[in-house]
Coordinates of C-alpha atoms and ligand atoms in Angstrom, one line a residue:
X185 CA 49.0 -60.7 -117.1
X186 CA 50.0 -61.1 -113.6
X187 CA 51.5 -58.0 -111.9
X188 CA 51.6 -59.0 -108.4
X189 CA 54.9 -58.3 -106.4
X190 CA 55.3 -54.8 -107.9
X191 CA 57.0 -51.9 -105.5
X192 CA 54.2 -49.5 -105.1
X193 CA 54.8 -46.0 -103.2
X194 CA 51.6 -44.5 -102.1
X195 CA 51.6 -40.8 -101.0
X196 CA 48.7 -38.8 -99.1
X197 CA 48.4 -36.5 -96.4
X198 CA 45.5 -38.4 -95.2
X199 CA 46.4 -41.6 -93.0
X200 CA 43.1 -43.1 -93.9
X201 CA 43.5 -43.1 -97.5
X202 CA 46.8 -44.5 -97.4
X203 CA 45.5 -47.3 -95.2
X204 CA 42.7 -48.2 -97.7
X205 CA 45.2 -47.8 -100.8
X206 CA 48.0 -50.1 -98.8
X207 CA 45.2 -52.8 -97.9
X208 CA 44.0 -53.2 -101.3
X209 CA 47.6 -53.6 -102.8
X210 CA 49.2 -55.7 -100.4
X211 CA 46.0 -58.1 -100.6
X212 CA 46.8 -58.3 -104.3
X213 CA 50.3 -59.1 -103.6
X214 CA 52.2 -56.1 -104.0
X215 CA 54.7 -54.6 -101.7
X216 CA 53.4 -51.2 -100.7
X217 CA 55.3 -48.0 -98.9
X218 CA 53.9 -44.8 -97.6
X219 CA 54.7 -41.4 -97.2
X220 CA 52.7 -38.5 -95.8
X221 CA 54.2 -35.5 -97.9
X222 CA 56.0 -34.9 -101.4
X223 CA 59.3 -33.8 -99.8
X224 CA 59.0 -37.3 -97.8
X225 CA 58.5 -39.2 -101.0
X226 CA 61.2 -37.4 -102.9
X227 CA 64.1 -38.7 -100.5
X228 CA 62.7 -42.0 -100.1
X229 CA 62.7 -42.4 -104.1
X230 CA 66.1 -41.4 -103.9
X231 CA 67.2 -44.6 -102.0
X232 CA 64.7 -46.9 -102.9
X233 CA 63.4 -48.2 -106.1
X234 CA 59.5 -47.9 -107.1
X235 CA 57.9 -49.3 -109.9
X236 CA 54.6 -47.4 -109.2
X237 CA 54.1 -44.0 -107.7
X238 CA 50.3 -43.2 -106.2
X239 CA 50.0 -39.6 -105.2
X240 CA 47.3 -37.6 -104.1
X241 CA 46.5 -34.3 -105.9
X242 CA 46.2 -32.0 -103.5
X243 CA 48.2 -31.8 -100.1
X244 CA 49.5 -29.2 -97.6
X245 CA 52.7 -28.3 -98.7
X246 CA 53.8 -29.3 -102.4
X247 CA 51.0 -30.9 -104.9
X248 CA 51.1 -34.2 -106.6
X249 CA 51.8 -32.2 -109.6
X250 CA 55.2 -31.4 -108.2
X251 CA 55.9 -35.2 -107.4
X252 CA 55.0 -36.0 -110.6
X253 CA 57.6 -33.8 -112.2
X254 CA 60.0 -34.8 -109.9
X255 CA 59.1 -38.5 -110.7
X256 CA 59.6 -37.6 -115.0
X257 CA 62.5 -35.6 -114.2
X258 CA 64.6 -38.2 -112.2
X259 CA 63.1 -41.9 -112.9
X260 CA 62.7 -42.9 -116.2
X261 CA 61.5 -46.3 -115.1
X262 CA 58.9 -45.2 -112.2
X263 CA 55.2 -44.9 -113.4
X264 CA 52.7 -42.7 -112.1
X265 CA 49.1 -42.5 -110.9
X266 CA 47.3 -39.4 -109.5
X267 CA 44.4 -40.0 -106.9
X268 CA 42.3 -36.9 -106.3
X269 CA 38.9 -35.6 -105.0
X270 CA 38.7 -32.8 -107.2
X271 CA 38.4 -34.3 -110.4
X272 CA 38.2 -31.0 -112.1
X273 CA 39.2 -31.3 -115.6
X274 CA 41.8 -28.6 -115.7
X275 CA 43.6 -30.6 -113.1
X276 CA 43.3 -33.9 -115.2
X277 CA 44.5 -32.1 -118.3
X278 CA 47.7 -30.7 -116.3
X279 CA 48.3 -34.0 -114.9
X280 CA 48.3 -35.7 -118.2
X281 CA 50.3 -33.3 -119.7
X282 CA 53.1 -33.8 -117.1
X283 CA 53.3 -37.2 -117.6
X284 CA 50.6 -38.6 -115.1
X285 CA 49.0 -41.3 -117.6
X286 CA 46.3 -42.4 -115.0
X287 CA 43.9 -40.8 -113.1
X288 CA 41.2 -42.1 -110.2
X289 CA 38.7 -39.9 -108.6
X290 CA 37.8 -40.3 -104.8
X291 CA 36.1 -41.8 -103.5
X292 CA 37.2 -45.2 -105.4
X293 CA 36.1 -49.0 -104.7
X294 CA 39.0 -51.5 -103.9
X295 CA 38.2 -53.1 -107.9
X296 CA 38.8 -49.7 -109.3
X297 CA 42.0 -49.1 -107.8
X298 CA 43.3 -52.6 -108.6
X299 CA 41.8 -52.2 -112.2
X300 CA 44.1 -49.2 -112.9
X301 CA 47.1 -50.4 -111.1
X302 CA 47.4 -53.4 -113.0
X303 CA 46.6 -51.6 -116.2
X304 CA 49.7 -49.3 -115.6
X305 CA 51.8 -52.1 -114.4
X306 CA 50.9 -54.5 -117.8
X307 CA 52.0 -51.4 -119.7
X308 CA 55.2 -51.0 -118.0
X309 CA 55.6 -54.9 -118.5
X310 CA 55.2 -54.5 -122.1
X311 CA 57.4 -51.4 -122.5
X312 CA 60.2 -53.4 -120.4
X313 CA 60.2 -56.0 -122.7
X314 CA 60.1 -53.8 -125.7
X315 CA 63.4 -52.6 -124.1
X316 CA 64.9 -55.4 -123.6
X317 CA 64.3 -56.3 -127.5
X318 CA 65.6 -53.3 -128.7
X319 CA 68.3 -52.2 -126.3
X320 CA 70.5 -51.1 -128.6
X321 CA 68.4 -49.1 -131.0
X322 CA 68.2 -45.5 -130.6
X323 CA 65.1 -43.1 -130.1
X324 CA 64.3 -43.6 -133.6
X325 CA 64.6 -47.3 -133.8
X326 CA 67.5 -47.6 -135.9
X327 CA 71.0 -48.6 -135.3
X328 CA 74.3 -46.7 -136.5
X329 CA 76.1 -43.5 -135.7
X330 CA 78.0 -42.6 -138.9
X331 CA 78.0 -39.2 -140.0
X332 CA 75.5 -39.9 -142.9
X333 CA 73.2 -41.7 -140.3
X334 CA 73.6 -38.9 -137.8
X335 CA 72.3 -36.4 -140.7
X336 CA 69.4 -38.6 -141.0
X337 CA 68.5 -38.4 -137.6
X338 CA 68.7 -34.7 -137.9
X339 CA 66.4 -34.8 -141.0
X340 CA 63.7 -36.9 -139.2
X341 CA 63.9 -34.6 -136.2
X342 CA 62.9 -31.6 -138.6
X343 CA 60.5 -33.9 -140.5
X344 CA 58.9 -34.5 -137.3
X345 CA 57.9 -31.1 -136.5
X346 CA 56.1 -30.1 -139.6
X347 CA 53.7 -31.7 -141.3
X348 CA 55.3 -31.2 -145.0
X349 CA 55.6 -34.0 -147.1
X350 CA 58.6 -36.4 -147.0
X351 CA 60.4 -38.2 -149.9
X352 CA 62.9 -40.8 -148.7
X353 CA 65.2 -42.6 -151.2
X354 CA 67.7 -45.2 -150.5
X355 CA 68.7 -48.5 -152.1
X356 CA 66.5 -51.6 -151.0
X357 CA 66.8 -52.8 -147.8
X358 CA 68.4 -49.5 -146.4
X359 CA 65.6 -48.7 -143.5
X360 CA 63.3 -46.8 -145.4
X361 CA 59.9 -47.6 -143.8
X362 CA 61.6 -47.5 -140.3
X363 CA 62.4 -43.9 -141.0
X364 CA 59.0 -43.1 -141.9
X365 CA 57.9 -44.6 -138.7
X366 CA 60.5 -42.6 -137.1
X367 CA 59.2 -39.5 -138.6
X368 CA 55.2 -40.2 -137.6
X369 CA 56.0 -41.6 -134.1
X370 CA 58.3 -38.4 -133.5
X371 CA 55.4 -35.9 -134.7
X372 CA 52.3 -34.9 -133.0
X373 CA 50.4 -37.2 -135.3
X374 CA 51.6 -40.1 -133.2
X375 CA 48.4 -40.8 -131.6
X376 CA 46.9 -41.2 -135.0
X377 CA 47.3 -44.0 -137.5
X378 CA 50.5 -44.8 -139.4
X379 CA 49.1 -46.2 -142.5
X380 CA 51.7 -47.9 -145.3
X381 CA 50.4 -48.2 -148.7
X382 CA 52.4 -50.5 -151.0
X383 CA 51.8 -48.8 -154.3
X384 CA 53.0 -51.9 -156.3
X385 CA 50.5 -53.8 -154.7
X386 CA 47.0 -52.1 -155.8
X387 CA 45.2 -53.2 -158.8
X388 CA 43.9 -50.3 -160.8
X389 CA 40.3 -51.5 -160.6
X390 CA 40.5 -51.2 -156.7
X391 CA 42.5 -47.8 -156.6
X392 CA 39.7 -45.8 -155.8
X393 CA 38.0 -47.8 -153.3
X394 CA 41.0 -48.6 -151.5
X395 CA 42.3 -45.0 -151.3
X396 CA 39.3 -43.4 -150.6
X397 CA 36.6 -46.1 -149.5
X398 CA 33.4 -46.9 -150.9
X399 CA 29.8 -46.6 -149.4
X400 CA 27.3 -49.6 -149.3
X401 CA 26.0 -50.8 -152.4
X402 CA 28.5 -48.5 -154.4
X403 CA 29.3 -51.8 -156.5
X404 CA 28.5 -55.5 -156.4
X405 CA 30.2 -57.0 -153.4
X406 CA 30.2 -53.9 -151.6
X407 CA 28.1 -55.4 -148.9
X408 CA 29.0 -52.5 -146.1
X409 CA 30.8 -49.3 -146.5
X410 CA 34.4 -49.1 -145.9
X411 CA 36.7 -46.6 -145.2
X412 CA 39.8 -45.8 -147.4
X413 CA 43.9 -45.5 -146.5
X414 CA 43.4 -41.6 -146.5
X415 CA 40.4 -41.4 -144.1
X416 CA 42.1 -44.3 -142.0
X417 CA 45.0 -41.7 -141.7
X418 CA 43.1 -38.7 -141.2
X419 CA 45.2 -36.9 -138.7
X420 CA 48.1 -39.3 -139.0
X421 CA 50.4 -40.3 -141.5
X422 CA 50.1 -42.0 -145.0
X423 CA 53.0 -44.0 -146.2
X424 CA 53.0 -44.6 -149.9
X425 CA 55.7 -47.1 -150.3
X426 CA 57.6 -47.6 -153.8
X427 CA 55.8 -44.6 -155.1
X428 CA 57.9 -45.0 -158.0
X429 CA 56.1 -48.0 -159.1
X430 CA 52.5 -46.1 -159.0
X431 CA 50.5 -46.4 -162.0
X432 CA 49.5 -43.2 -164.1
X433 CA 46.1 -43.6 -162.9
X434 CA 47.4 -43.9 -159.2
X435 CA 49.5 -40.9 -159.7
X436 CA 46.7 -38.8 -161.0
X437 CA 44.4 -39.6 -158.2
X438 CA 47.2 -38.9 -155.5
X439 CA 48.0 -35.4 -157.1
X440 CA 44.3 -34.4 -157.0
X441 CA 43.9 -35.6 -152.9
X442 CA 47.2 -33.6 -152.2
X443 CA 46.0 -30.4 -153.9
X444 CA 42.4 -30.1 -152.4
X445 CA 42.9 -32.4 -149.5
X446 CA 39.3 -33.6 -150.8
X447 CA 38.1 -36.7 -152.1
X448 CA 34.4 -38.6 -152.2
X449 CA 34.4 -42.1 -151.5
X450 CA 33.5 -44.4 -154.2
X451 CA 29.5 -44.3 -154.8
X452 CA 28.9 -41.1 -152.9
X453 CA 29.4 -37.8 -154.0
X454 CA 29.8 -36.1 -150.5
X455 CA 33.2 -34.7 -150.2
X456 CA 35.2 -35.7 -147.6
X457 CA 38.2 -33.3 -146.1
X458 CA 41.1 -35.1 -144.4
X459 CA 44.4 -33.9 -142.8
X460 CA 46.7 -36.5 -143.8
X461 CA 50.7 -36.2 -143.6
X462 CA 52.2 -37.9 -146.6
X463 CA 55.2 -39.6 -146.7
X464 CA 56.7 -41.5 -149.8
X465 CA 59.4 -43.9 -150.5
X466 CA 61.3 -45.8 -153.2
X467 CA 64.4 -47.4 -154.1
X468 CA 64.3 -46.1 -157.7
X469 CA 65.5 -42.9 -159.1
X470 CA 62.5 -40.8 -159.4
X471 CA 64.0 -37.9 -161.2
X472 CA 65.2 -40.2 -163.7
X473 CA 61.4 -41.5 -164.0
X474 CA 60.6 -37.9 -164.2
X475 CA 63.2 -37.5 -167.2
X476 CA 61.5 -40.5 -168.9
X477 CA 58.0 -39.5 -168.8
X478 CA 57.1 -42.1 -166.1
X479 CA 56.5 -40.4 -163.3
X480 CA 54.5 -36.9 -163.3
X481 CA 56.6 -34.1 -162.7
X482 CA 53.8 -32.1 -160.7
X483 CA 53.3 -35.1 -158.5
X484 CA 57.3 -35.4 -157.7
X485 CA 57.5 -31.8 -156.9
X486 CA 54.5 -32.2 -154.4
X487 CA 55.9 -35.3 -152.7
X488 CA 59.6 -34.1 -152.7
X489 CA 59.5 -31.3 -149.9
X490 CA 61.8 -32.7 -147.6
X491 CA 64.1 -35.4 -149.1
X492 CA 65.7 -38.0 -146.6
X493 CA 68.2 -40.2 -148.3
X494 CA 69.4 -43.1 -146.8
X495 CA 73.2 -44.2 -147.4
X496 CA 73.9 -47.5 -148.5
X497 CA 75.1 -50.1 -145.6
X498 CA 78.4 -50.4 -147.3
X499 CA 78.9 -46.9 -146.9
X500 CA 78.4 -46.6 -143.5
X501 CA 81.6 -47.9 -142.0
X502 CA 81.8 -49.3 -138.4
X503 CA 77.7 -49.1 -138.2
X504 CA 77.9 -52.7 -139.8
X505 CA 79.8 -54.1 -136.5
X506 CA 77.3 -52.5 -134.6
X507 CA 74.3 -53.9 -136.5
X508 CA 75.9 -57.6 -136.6
X509 CA 76.2 -57.6 -132.5
X510 CA 72.8 -56.3 -132.4
X511 CA 71.5 -59.1 -134.9
X512 CA 73.6 -61.7 -133.2
X513 CA 71.9 -61.1 -129.9
X514 CA 68.4 -60.5 -131.1
X515 CA 68.1 -64.1 -132.9
X516 CA 70.0 -66.0 -130.3
X517 CA 67.7 -64.5 -127.8
X518 CA 64.8 -65.7 -130.1
X519 CA 66.6 -69.1 -130.3
X520 CA 66.9 -69.3 -126.4
X521 CA 70.8 -69.7 -126.6
X522 CA 73.9 -67.8 -126.3
X523 CA 75.0 -65.8 -129.0
X524 CA 78.0 -67.1 -130.8
X525 CA 80.7 -64.6 -131.4
X526 CA 82.6 -64.0 -135.3
X527 CA 86.3 -64.7 -135.8
X528 CA 88.1 -61.7 -136.7
X529 CA 88.3 -62.9 -140.5
X530 CA 84.7 -63.6 -140.7
X531 CA 83.9 -60.2 -139.3
X532 CA 86.5 -58.6 -141.7
X533 CA 84.8 -60.2 -144.5
X534 CA 81.1 -58.7 -143.6
X535 CA 82.9 -55.7 -143.3
X536 CA 84.4 -55.7 -146.9
X537 CA 81.4 -57.0 -148.5
X538 CA 79.7 -54.7 -150.6
X539 CA 75.8 -55.8 -149.6
X540 CA 73.7 -54.7 -152.3
X541 CA 70.5 -55.8 -150.2
X542 CA 71.6 -53.7 -147.2
X543 CA 70.5 -53.9 -143.9
X544 CA 67.9 -56.7 -144.7
X545 CA 70.4 -58.8 -146.1
X546 CA 72.7 -58.5 -143.4
X547 CA 69.6 -58.9 -140.8
X548 CA 68.7 -62.2 -143.1
X549 CA 72.0 -63.8 -143.1
X550 CA 72.7 -63.4 -139.6
X551 CA 69.3 -64.8 -138.7
X552 CA 70.7 -67.9 -141.1
X553 CA 74.0 -67.9 -139.4
X554 CA 72.3 -68.0 -136.1
X555 CA 69.6 -70.8 -136.6
X556 CA 71.9 -73.2 -138.6
X557 CA 75.0 -72.7 -137.0
X558 CA 75.8 -74.5 -133.5
X559 CA 79.1 -73.9 -132.2
X560 CA 80.0 -71.4 -130.1
X561 CA 81.9 -69.2 -132.9
X562 CA 81.1 -68.4 -136.8
X563 CA 84.3 -68.5 -139.1
X564 CA 84.5 -67.2 -142.4
X565 CA 83.9 -70.5 -143.9
X566 CA 80.2 -70.6 -142.6
X567 CA 80.0 -67.3 -144.6
X568 CA 78.4 -67.4 -148.2
X569 CA 80.8 -67.8 -151.2
X570 CA 80.4 -64.2 -152.4
X571 CA 81.1 -62.8 -148.5
X572 CA 84.4 -64.4 -148.2
X573 CA 86.9 -61.6 -148.4
X574 CA 90.3 -62.9 -150.4
X575 CA 92.4 -60.0 -149.0
X576 CA 93.0 -61.7 -145.5
X577 CA 95.5 -60.1 -143.4
X578 CA 98.0 -62.5 -143.8
X579 CA 98.0 -61.9 -147.9
X580 CA 99.5 -58.4 -147.1
X581 CA 102.5 -59.8 -145.8
X582 CA 105.1 -59.2 -148.7
X583 CA 103.2 -56.6 -151.0
X584 CA 104.6 -52.8 -151.1
X585 CA 102.8 -49.8 -149.5
X586 CA 101.5 -49.1 -153.0
X587 CA 100.1 -52.7 -153.9
X588 CA 98.1 -52.5 -150.8
X589 CA 96.7 -49.1 -151.7
X590 CA 95.6 -49.7 -154.9
X591 CA 94.1 -52.7 -153.8
X592 CA 92.4 -51.1 -151.0
X593 CA 90.9 -48.6 -153.4
X594 CA 90.0 -50.7 -156.0
X595 CA 87.7 -52.7 -153.2
X596 CA 86.0 -49.5 -151.6
X597 CA 85.5 -48.5 -155.5
X598 CA 83.8 -51.7 -155.9
X599 CA 82.0 -51.2 -152.7
X600 CA 80.6 -47.9 -153.4
X601 CA 79.7 -49.1 -156.8
X602 CA 82.0 -46.8 -158.9
X603 CA 80.7 -43.8 -156.8
X604 CA 83.5 -41.8 -156.7
X605 CA 82.4 -39.2 -154.3
X606 CA 81.4 -42.0 -152.0
X607 CA 84.5 -44.0 -152.3
X608 CA 86.7 -41.0 -151.7
X609 CA 84.4 -40.1 -148.4
X610 CA 85.2 -44.0 -147.1
X611 CA 88.8 -43.4 -148.0
X612 CA 89.1 -40.3 -146.4
X613 CA 90.4 -38.3 -149.4
X614 CA 88.8 -35.8 -151.6
X615 CA 87.8 -36.6 -154.9
X616 CA 90.5 -34.8 -156.6
X617 CA 93.2 -36.7 -154.8
X618 CA 91.0 -39.9 -155.7
X619 CA 91.0 -39.1 -159.2
X620 CA 95.0 -38.4 -159.2
X621 CA 95.7 -41.9 -157.4
X622 CA 93.2 -43.8 -160.0
X623 CA 94.8 -42.0 -163.0
X624 CA 98.2 -43.4 -161.5
X625 CA 97.0 -46.6 -161.3
X626 CA 95.4 -46.4 -164.4
X627 CA 91.8 -46.8 -162.7
X628 CA 90.2 -44.0 -164.6
Ligands
LIG137 N1 69.3 -48.5 -139.1 C1 68.9 -49.6 -138.8 N2 69.2 -50.0 -137.7 C2 68.5 -51.5 -137.6 N3 67.5 -52.4 -138.3 C3 67.4 -51.7 -139.6 C4 68.1 -50.2 -140.1 N4 67.9 -50.2 -141.3 C5 67.1 -51.1 -141.4 N5 66.9 -52.1 -140.6 C6 66.2 -53.4 -140.6 O1 66.4 -53.8 -142.2 C7 65.2 -54.3 -143.0 C8 64.9 -53.7 -143.9 O2 64.5 -52.1 -143.5 P1 63.2 -51.5 -144.2 O3 62.0 -52.7 -144.9 O4 62.9 -50.2 -143.7 O5 64.0 -50.9 -145.6 P2 63.6 -50.4 -147.2 O6 64.2 -49.4 -147.1 O7 61.9 -50.0 -146.7 O8 63.5 -51.6 -147.8 P3 62.6 -52.1 -149.4 O9 63.3 -50.6 -150.2 O10 63.2 -53.0 -149.7 O11 61.0 -51.8 -149.0 C9 64.0 -54.1 -141.5 O12 64.1 -55.7 -141.0 C10 64.6 -53.2 -140.8 O13 64.4 -53.8 -139.6
LIG138 MG1 60.2 -51.1 -147.9

């Protein structure tokens, strides 16, 4: 990656070191400013944008650590690198804890300096472009700020702070996998692996070996030994997706490893211990499966310590509009052209639609509209038949308030799939009031 042209500030009390740093980096095409103290650097940073600060560790007044702290607290987009003649372990640990990603010991060669600097700038470029792609997503990598989603974020925070098992429920396409990732990356396990396992997709014959690995020669075809999912996720998180589809055999094996945290690789009798956080998800009603005898109750209680429920998209109110805008921008950017806008009627239709496929359906729809559309705007007629909202504003024209109310209640009920609690929430009334209205309208 070409990272020439970065703006770099070097801070050191030794003019000789500043001169060396400055010479190498300028030759590599960067713009280099220099300061002789932390205080001078802080006031420079107040007025000038800098991509990277390279600071000495030990200086007469404040130390490099103070500068790191200052940058971390005040400048989100500036990287930091520490240079020191005292490469003590303690100093390094402290620097890394304070957010100095990289560390270079004196004396260094020009090549070493340029190597570290270009590694930092590469990372920064990556982060910046990732940020541009996801500029609307929040810190959880999700969109939406309706009350139901705020409650979800709250649970993600709580779950991140523990290693308790998490169960994520919600219809298909509501973002269960994204939430699982948010829990993992928000936790102190983030440096280890997040391992998604689709419980539907593992054939029973390969089960043991996929989950726990096998040693060389364990069965014909086992030419090499191979780690299983649990071992790969050691220190990290295993995500058991579609747990409702787990075969009885898989359920039994999962239960055993959850109880003991131990397993043996296929073909070996050596007991291995793992520290793996388990997050499970399904779009099915797991409690119902337990009642029907299709899912083990003991396993259900094991995985069901913290439950995070994702509401259907149709119950997220204005979030739909934020998502439409986000996906319009995203897919237009991918296609390299300006984002089309939606007419009010089209937006209204999307807002009223019941979204059985939830966010995934919305995402796919917008992608399709962007790819096939060629005009600057998208109208109702561009939408699939099922989404065209019949009750457009003009048709309110000569209706009574009671008729409009009845129509709207019917619509919201359909949208929440006859879930009265949810419908009442959307309508902003309590269940009892809703029941009264339904009775009067002959809808109950
Ligand atoms: N709140 C959200 N903000 C932005 N994108 C979202 C959100 N929720 C879901 N998505 C997007 O919708 C798609 C479906 O999400 P995801 O795969 O996490 O759903 P799921 O609940 O696991 O679905 P399934 O049950 O079908 O496996 C993904 O492309 C995801 O990026
Ligand atoms: Mg999924």
